[in-house]
Amino acid sequence: MPKLMGVKDILESFINFRLEVLQRKYTFIKDEASGKLEIIEGYIKALSMIDKIISIIRNSDSEDEAIKTILSLGFSVRQTKAIVNLRLGRLTKLENLSLEKEKLNLEKIIMNAEKICKSNTLKYNEIISDLDESLNLFKDINRKTEIGFELEEEDLILHPKEEMVFYYSNIGYLKKKKKKKDKGFELS
């Protein structure tokens, strides 16, 4: 529903909106990184028992049977599906090292996202840095139009010094009254 708002109310609404957006953004980042971390941990665990995993997949009659057997080894459903779909080329020692690095990176991302989700101060700092980026992005752009105008001397209407009173009418018009010497004020 439309609402009449002052500058303070508009700024408060904007900041509350940005806080909510940042909360959802970092919750999403944390959830996505947690899902990836779960799969990476499954890969690392599977690499430690790779011979058993390969024999289970080889000896299974179907993919579903292989998934059920691997699930019994303590893997989650997500990890098991990822292991079954894993390319054999990812089973090298170098891949194990890259998985460990990726695991550490994902843990840092999750910790950072959790920290930001819990702290309004960090969210405010991010809002400020976003606004600074926007300011820097547009500060070098020259205006395409000019604001303002110049008055020519013939446009100026000069009045001798007279006493006048300016006021707003009930319906919002600006009016002026000038004082006559004998009769008080007169509308003009």
PDB file of C-alpha atoms in Angstrom:
ATOM      1  CA  MET A   1       0.000   0.000   0.000  1.00  0.00           C
ATOM      2  CA  PRO A   2       1.448   3.420  -0.896  1.00  0.00           C
ATOM      3  CA  LYS A   3       2.791   5.369   2.035  1.00  0.00           C
ATOM      4  CA  LEU A   4       4.027   8.933   2.404  1.00  0.00           C
ATOM      5  CA  MET A   5       7.593   8.788   3.724  1.00  0.00           C
ATOM      6  CA  GLY A   6      10.223  11.292   4.682  1.00  0.00           C
ATOM      7  CA  VAL A   7      13.908  10.993   3.864  1.00  0.00           C
ATOM      8  CA  LYS A   8      14.665   9.293   7.194  1.00  0.00           C
ATOM      9  CA  ASP A   9      11.931   6.686   6.629  1.00  0.00           C
ATOM     10  CA  ILE A  10      13.134   6.055   3.075  1.00  0.00           C
ATOM     11  CA  LEU A  11      16.723   5.552   4.246  1.00  0.00           C
ATOM     12  CA  GLU A  12      15.625   3.241   7.070  1.00  0.00           C
ATOM     13  CA  SER A  13      13.558   1.185   4.610  1.00  0.00           C
ATOM     14  CA  PHE A  14      16.488   0.999   2.189  1.00  0.00           C
ATOM     15  CA  ILE A  15      18.907  -0.100   4.913  1.00  0.00           C
ATOM     16  CA  ASN A  16      16.466  -2.697   6.272  1.00  0.00           C
ATOM     17  CA  PHE A  17      15.950  -4.012   2.741  1.00  0.00           C
ATOM     18  CA  ARG A  18      19.712  -4.245   2.144  1.00  0.00           C
ATOM     19  CA  LEU A  19      20.175  -6.025   5.512  1.00  0.00           C
ATOM     20  CA  GLU A  20      17.542  -8.568   4.508  1.00  0.00           C
ATOM     21  CA  VAL A  21      19.120  -9.048   1.064  1.00  0.00           C
ATOM     22  CA  LEU A  22      22.560  -9.578   2.603  1.00  0.00           C
ATOM     23  CA  GLN A  23      21.140 -12.048   5.126  1.00  0.00           C
ATOM     24  CA  ARG A  24      19.565 -14.079   2.312  1.00  0.00           C
ATOM     25  CA  LYS A  25      22.711 -13.778   0.146  1.00  0.00           C
ATOM     26  CA  TYR A  26      25.060 -15.096   2.808  1.00  0.00           C
ATOM     27  CA  THR A  27      22.620 -17.781   3.936  1.00  0.00           C
ATOM     28  CA  PHE A  28      22.509 -18.980   0.325  1.00  0.00           C
ATOM     29  CA  ILE A  29      26.309 -18.866   0.022  1.00  0.00           C
ATOM     30  CA  LYS A  30      26.668 -20.807   3.273  1.00  0.00           C
ATOM     31  CA  ASP A  31      24.120 -23.452   2.228  1.00  0.00           C
ATOM     32  CA  GLU A  32      25.674 -23.868  -1.214  1.00  0.00           C
ATOM     33  CA  ALA A  33      29.194 -24.138   0.209  1.00  0.00           C
ATOM     34  CA  SER A  34      27.984 -26.624   2.842  1.00  0.00           C
ATOM     35  CA  GLY A  35      26.531 -28.825   0.112  1.00  0.00           C
ATOM     36  CA  LYS A  36      29.794 -28.706  -1.844  1.00  0.00           C
ATOM     37  CA  LEU A  37      31.779 -29.383   1.324  1.00  0.00           C
ATOM     38  CA  GLU A  38      29.673 -32.451   2.049  1.00  0.00           C
ATOM     39  CA  ILE A  39      30.476 -33.831  -1.416  1.00  0.00           C
ATOM     40  CA  ILE A  40      34.198 -32.999  -1.104  1.00  0.00           C
ATOM     41  CA  GLU A  41      34.359 -34.750   2.268  1.00  0.00           C
ATOM     42  CA  GLY A  42      32.663 -37.751   0.673  1.00  0.00           C
ATOM     43  CA  TYR A  43      35.253 -37.782  -2.130  1.00  0.00           C
ATOM     44  CA  ILE A  44      38.100 -37.624   0.408  1.00  0.00           C
ATOM     45  CA  LYS A  45      36.594 -40.454   2.425  1.00  0.00           C
ATOM     46  CA  ALA A  46      36.004 -42.474  -0.751  1.00  0.00           C
ATOM     47  CA  LEU A  47      39.627 -41.962  -1.866  1.00  0.00           C
ATOM     48  CA  SER A  48      40.790 -43.483   1.410  1.00  0.00           C
ATOM     49  CA  MET A  49      38.825 -46.659   0.610  1.00  0.00           C
ATOM     50  CA  ILE A  50      38.881 -46.470  -3.174  1.00  0.00           C
ATOM     51  CA  ASP A  51      39.507 -50.177  -3.793  1.00  0.00           C
ATOM     52  CA  LYS A  52      36.428 -51.130  -1.779  1.00  0.00           C
ATOM     53  CA  ILE A  53      34.289 -48.491  -3.554  1.00  0.00           C
ATOM     54  CA  ILE A  54      35.413 -49.675  -7.005  1.00  0.00           C
ATOM     55  CA  SER A  55      34.718 -53.309  -6.174  1.00  0.00           C
ATOM     56  CA  ILE A  56      31.230 -52.391  -4.862  1.00  0.00           C
ATOM     57  CA  ILE A  57      30.427 -50.481  -8.058  1.00  0.00           C
ATOM     58  CA  ARG A  58      31.876 -53.280 -10.264  1.00  0.00           C
ATOM     59  CA  ASN A  59      30.050 -56.090  -8.496  1.00  0.00           C
ATOM     60  CA  SER A  60      26.663 -54.329  -8.290  1.00  0.00           C
ATOM     61  CA  ASP A  61      23.962 -55.331 -10.773  1.00  0.00           C
ATOM     62  CA  SER A  62      22.514 -51.811 -10.959  1.00  0.00           C
ATOM     63  CA  GLU A  63      23.330 -48.256  -9.983  1.00  0.00           C
ATOM     64  CA  ASP A  64      20.668 -48.350  -7.252  1.00  0.00           C
ATOM     65  CA  GLU A  65      22.256 -51.423  -5.699  1.00  0.00           C
ATOM     66  CA  ALA A  66      25.684 -49.724  -5.729  1.00  0.00           C
ATOM     67  CA  ILE A  67      24.170 -46.630  -4.076  1.00  0.00           C
ATOM     68  CA  LYS A  68      22.553 -48.733  -1.325  1.00  0.00           C
ATOM     69  CA  THR A  69      25.788 -50.578  -0.630  1.00  0.00           C
ATOM     70  CA  ILE A  70      27.869 -47.390  -0.516  1.00  0.00           C
ATOM     71  CA  LEU A  71      25.260 -45.783   1.766  1.00  0.00           C
ATOM     72  CA  SER A  72      25.855 -48.625   4.227  1.00  0.00           C
ATOM     73  CA  LEU A  73      29.497 -47.496   4.517  1.00  0.00           C
ATOM     74  CA  GLY A  74      28.421 -44.269   6.226  1.00  0.00           C
ATOM     75  CA  PHE A  75      28.129 -41.911   3.246  1.00  0.00           C
ATOM     76  CA  SER A  76      25.205 -39.513   2.831  1.00  0.00           C
ATOM     77  CA  VAL A  77      22.819 -39.784  -0.123  1.00  0.00           C
ATOM     78  CA  ARG A  78      24.343 -36.702  -1.764  1.00  0.00           C
ATOM     79  CA  GLN A  79      27.879 -38.051  -1.270  1.00  0.00           C
ATOM     80  CA  THR A  80      26.918 -41.481  -2.586  1.00  0.00           C
ATOM     81  CA  LYS A  81      25.362 -40.112  -5.777  1.00  0.00           C
ATOM     82  CA  ALA A  82      28.436 -37.953  -6.360  1.00  0.00           C
ATOM     83  CA  ILE A  83      30.765 -40.928  -5.810  1.00  0.00           C
ATOM     84  CA  VAL A  84      28.816 -43.135  -8.206  1.00  0.00           C
ATOM     85  CA  ASN A  85      28.925 -40.382 -10.878  1.00  0.00           C
ATOM     86  CA  LEU A  86      32.625 -39.630 -10.243  1.00  0.00           C
ATOM     87  CA  ARG A  87      35.040 -39.864 -13.195  1.00  0.00           C
ATOM     88  CA  LEU A  88      37.920 -42.243 -12.593  1.00  0.00           C
ATOM     89  CA  GLY A  89      40.395 -39.515 -13.582  1.00  0.00           C
ATOM     90  CA  ARG A  90      39.628 -37.667 -10.351  1.00  0.00           C
ATOM     91  CA  LEU A  91      41.044 -40.525  -8.277  1.00  0.00           C
ATOM     92  CA  THR A  92      44.699 -39.483  -8.505  1.00  0.00           C
ATOM     93  CA  LYS A  93      46.947 -38.328  -5.662  1.00  0.00           C
ATOM     94  CA  LEU A  94      47.032 -34.815  -7.125  1.00  0.00           C
ATOM     95  CA  GLU A  95      43.251 -34.737  -7.042  1.00  0.00           C
ATOM     96  CA  ASN A  96      43.338 -35.686  -3.360  1.00  0.00           C
ATOM     97  CA  LEU A  97      45.535 -32.646  -2.663  1.00  0.00           C
ATOM     98  CA  SER A  98      43.224 -30.342  -4.627  1.00  0.00           C
ATOM     99  CA  LEU A  99      40.237 -31.780  -2.748  1.00  0.00           C
ATOM    100  CA  GLU A 100      41.925 -30.952   0.571  1.00  0.00           C
ATOM    101  CA  LYS A 101      42.593 -27.383  -0.629  1.00  0.00           C
ATOM    102  CA  GLU A 102      39.013 -27.026  -1.830  1.00  0.00           C
ATOM    103  CA  LYS A 103      37.754 -28.353   1.517  1.00  0.00           C
ATOM    104  CA  LEU A 104      39.763 -25.711   3.417  1.00  0.00           C
ATOM    105  CA  ASN A 105      38.531 -22.982   1.051  1.00  0.00           C
ATOM    106  CA  LEU A 106      34.882 -24.040   1.481  1.00  0.00           C
ATOM    107  CA  GLU A 107      35.290 -24.126   5.277  1.00  0.00           C
ATOM    108  CA  LYS A 108      36.599 -20.523   5.171  1.00  0.00           C
ATOM    109  CA  ILE A 109      33.661 -19.447   2.981  1.00  0.00           C
ATOM    110  CA  ILE A 110      31.186 -21.068   5.368  1.00  0.00           C
ATOM    111  CA  MET A 111      32.800 -19.482   8.433  1.00  0.00           C
ATOM    112  CA  ASN A 112      32.813 -16.048   6.780  1.00  0.00           C
ATOM    113  CA  ALA A 113      29.171 -16.379   5.685  1.00  0.00           C
ATOM    114  CA  GLU A 114      28.104 -17.483   9.178  1.00  0.00           C
ATOM    115  CA  LYS A 115      30.008 -14.567  10.731  1.00  0.00           C
ATOM    116  CA  ILE A 116      28.301 -12.057   8.420  1.00  0.00           C
ATOM    117  CA  CYS A 117      24.852 -13.637   8.985  1.00  0.00           C
ATOM    118  CA  LYS A 118      25.258 -13.174  12.740  1.00  0.00           C
ATOM    119  CA  SER A 119      26.664  -9.621  12.708  1.00  0.00           C
ATOM    120  CA  ASN A 120      24.723  -6.530  11.658  1.00  0.00           C
ATOM    121  CA  THR A 121      27.939  -4.499  11.905  1.00  0.00           C
ATOM    122  CA  LEU A 122      29.534  -6.571   9.139  1.00  0.00           C
ATOM    123  CA  LYS A 123      26.374  -6.202   7.059  1.00  0.00           C
ATOM    124  CA  TYR A 124      26.422  -2.410   7.568  1.00  0.00           C
ATOM    125  CA  ASN A 125      30.090  -2.373   6.489  1.00  0.00           C
ATOM    126  CA  GLU A 126      29.182  -4.268   3.327  1.00  0.00           C
ATOM    127  CA  ILE A 127      26.329  -1.830   2.591  1.00  0.00           C
ATOM    128  CA  ILE A 128      28.774   1.064   2.981  1.00  0.00           C
ATOM    129  CA  SER A 129      31.337  -0.576   0.703  1.00  0.00           C
ATOM    130  CA  ASP A 130      28.608  -1.279  -1.913  1.00  0.00           C
ATOM    131  CA  LEU A 131      27.555   2.373  -1.804  1.00  0.00           C
ATOM    132  CA  ASP A 132      31.200   3.473  -2.112  1.00  0.00           C
ATOM    133  CA  GLU A 133      31.593   1.222  -5.163  1.00  0.00           C
ATOM    134  CA  SER A 134      28.485   2.751  -6.730  1.00  0.00           C
ATOM    135  CA  LEU A 135      29.774   6.238  -6.015  1.00  0.00           C
ATOM    136  CA  ASN A 136      33.156   5.441  -7.579  1.00  0.00           C
ATOM    137  CA  LEU A 137      31.460   3.875 -10.571  1.00  0.00           C
ATOM    138  CA  PHE A 138      29.459   7.005 -11.391  1.00  0.00           C
ATOM    139  CA  LYS A 139      31.714   9.823 -10.165  1.00  0.00           C
ATOM    140  CA  ASP A 140      33.555  10.224 -13.484  1.00  0.00           C
ATOM    141  CA  ILE A 141      30.438  10.317 -15.629  1.00  0.00           C
ATOM    142  CA  ASN A 142      29.609  13.815 -16.826  1.00  0.00           C
ATOM    143  CA  ARG A 143      26.012  14.980 -16.901  1.00  0.00           C
ATOM    144  CA  LYS A 144      24.332  14.891 -20.290  1.00  0.00           C
ATOM    145  CA  THR A 145      22.033  17.783 -19.420  1.00  0.00           C
ATOM    146  CA  GLU A 146      22.558  20.986 -17.517  1.00  0.00           C
ATOM    147  CA  ILE A 147      20.518  21.825 -14.493  1.00  0.00           C
ATOM    148  CA  GLY A 148      19.571  25.446 -14.142  1.00  0.00           C
ATOM    149  CA  PHE A 149      19.031  28.380 -16.405  1.00  0.00           C
ATOM    150  CA  GLU A 150      20.299  31.867 -16.965  1.00  0.00           C
ATOM    151  CA  LEU A 151      18.095  34.937 -16.800  1.00  0.00           C
ATOM    152  CA  GLU A 152      18.365  37.566 -19.425  1.00  0.00           C
ATOM    153  CA  GLU A 153      18.126  41.180 -18.282  1.00  0.00           C
ATOM    154  CA  GLU A 154      14.787  41.611 -20.051  1.00  0.00           C
ATOM    155  CA  ASP A 155      13.360  38.608 -18.116  1.00  0.00           C
ATOM    156  CA  LEU A 156      13.974  40.346 -14.808  1.00  0.00           C
ATOM    157  CA  ILE A 157      11.075  42.292 -13.400  1.00  0.00           C
ATOM    158  CA  LEU A 158      12.389  44.803 -10.961  1.00  0.00           C
ATOM    159  CA  HIS A 159      10.088  46.267  -8.360  1.00  0.00           C
ATOM    160  CA  PRO A 160      10.857  49.209  -6.203  1.00  0.00           C
ATOM    161  CA  LYS A 161      11.272  48.375  -2.557  1.00  0.00           C
ATOM    162  CA  GLU A 162       7.832  47.602  -1.202  1.00  0.00           C
ATOM    163  CA  GLU A 163       6.753  45.824   1.939  1.00  0.00           C
ATOM    164  CA  MET A 164       5.349  42.402   1.047  1.00  0.00           C
ATOM    165  CA  VAL A 165       4.158  39.315   2.885  1.00  0.00           C
ATOM    166  CA  PHE A 166       4.415  35.826   1.346  1.00  0.00           C
ATOM    167  CA  TYR A 167       2.186  32.981   2.537  1.00  0.00           C
ATOM    168  CA  TYR A 168       0.817  29.588   1.486  1.00  0.00           C
ATOM    169  CA  SER A 169      -2.888  29.264   0.796  1.00  0.00           C
ATOM    170  CA  ASN A 170      -4.973  26.353   2.128  1.00  0.00           C
ATOM    171  CA  ILE A 171      -4.538  24.494  -1.138  1.00  0.00           C
ATOM    172  CA  GLY A 172      -0.763  24.969  -1.316  1.00  0.00           C
ATOM    173  CA  TYR A 173      -0.265  28.020  -3.548  1.00  0.00           C
ATOM    174  CA  LEU A 174       2.349  30.609  -2.721  1.00  0.00           C
ATOM    175  CA  LYS A 175       0.800  34.087  -2.615  1.00  0.00           C
ATOM    176  CA  LYS A 176       2.091  37.520  -1.837  1.00  0.00           C
ATOM    177  CA  LYS A 177       0.486  40.635  -0.420  1.00  0.00           C
ATOM    178  CA  LYS A 178       1.838  44.118  -0.751  1.00  0.00           C
ATOM    179  CA  LYS A 179       1.081  46.879   1.605  1.00  0.00           C
ATOM    180  CA  LYS A 180      -0.847  49.953   0.432  1.00  0.00           C
ATOM    181  CA  LYS A 181      -0.280  53.063   2.399  1.00  0.00           C
ATOM    182  CA  ASP A 182      -3.915  53.618   3.331  1.00  0.00           C
ATOM    183  CA  LYS A 183      -5.698  50.247   3.233  1.00  0.00           C
ATOM    184  CA  GLY A 184      -3.387  47.623   4.757  1.00  0.00           C
ATOM    185  CA  PHE A 185      -2.544  44.551   2.595  1.00  0.00           C
ATOM    186  CA  GLU A 186      -3.882  43.704  -0.853  1.00  0.00           C
ATOM    187  CA  LEU A 187      -3.663  40.434  -2.816  1.00  0.00           C
ATOM    188  CA  SER A 188      -1.667  40.569  -6.002  1.00  0.00           C
TER     189      SER A 188
END
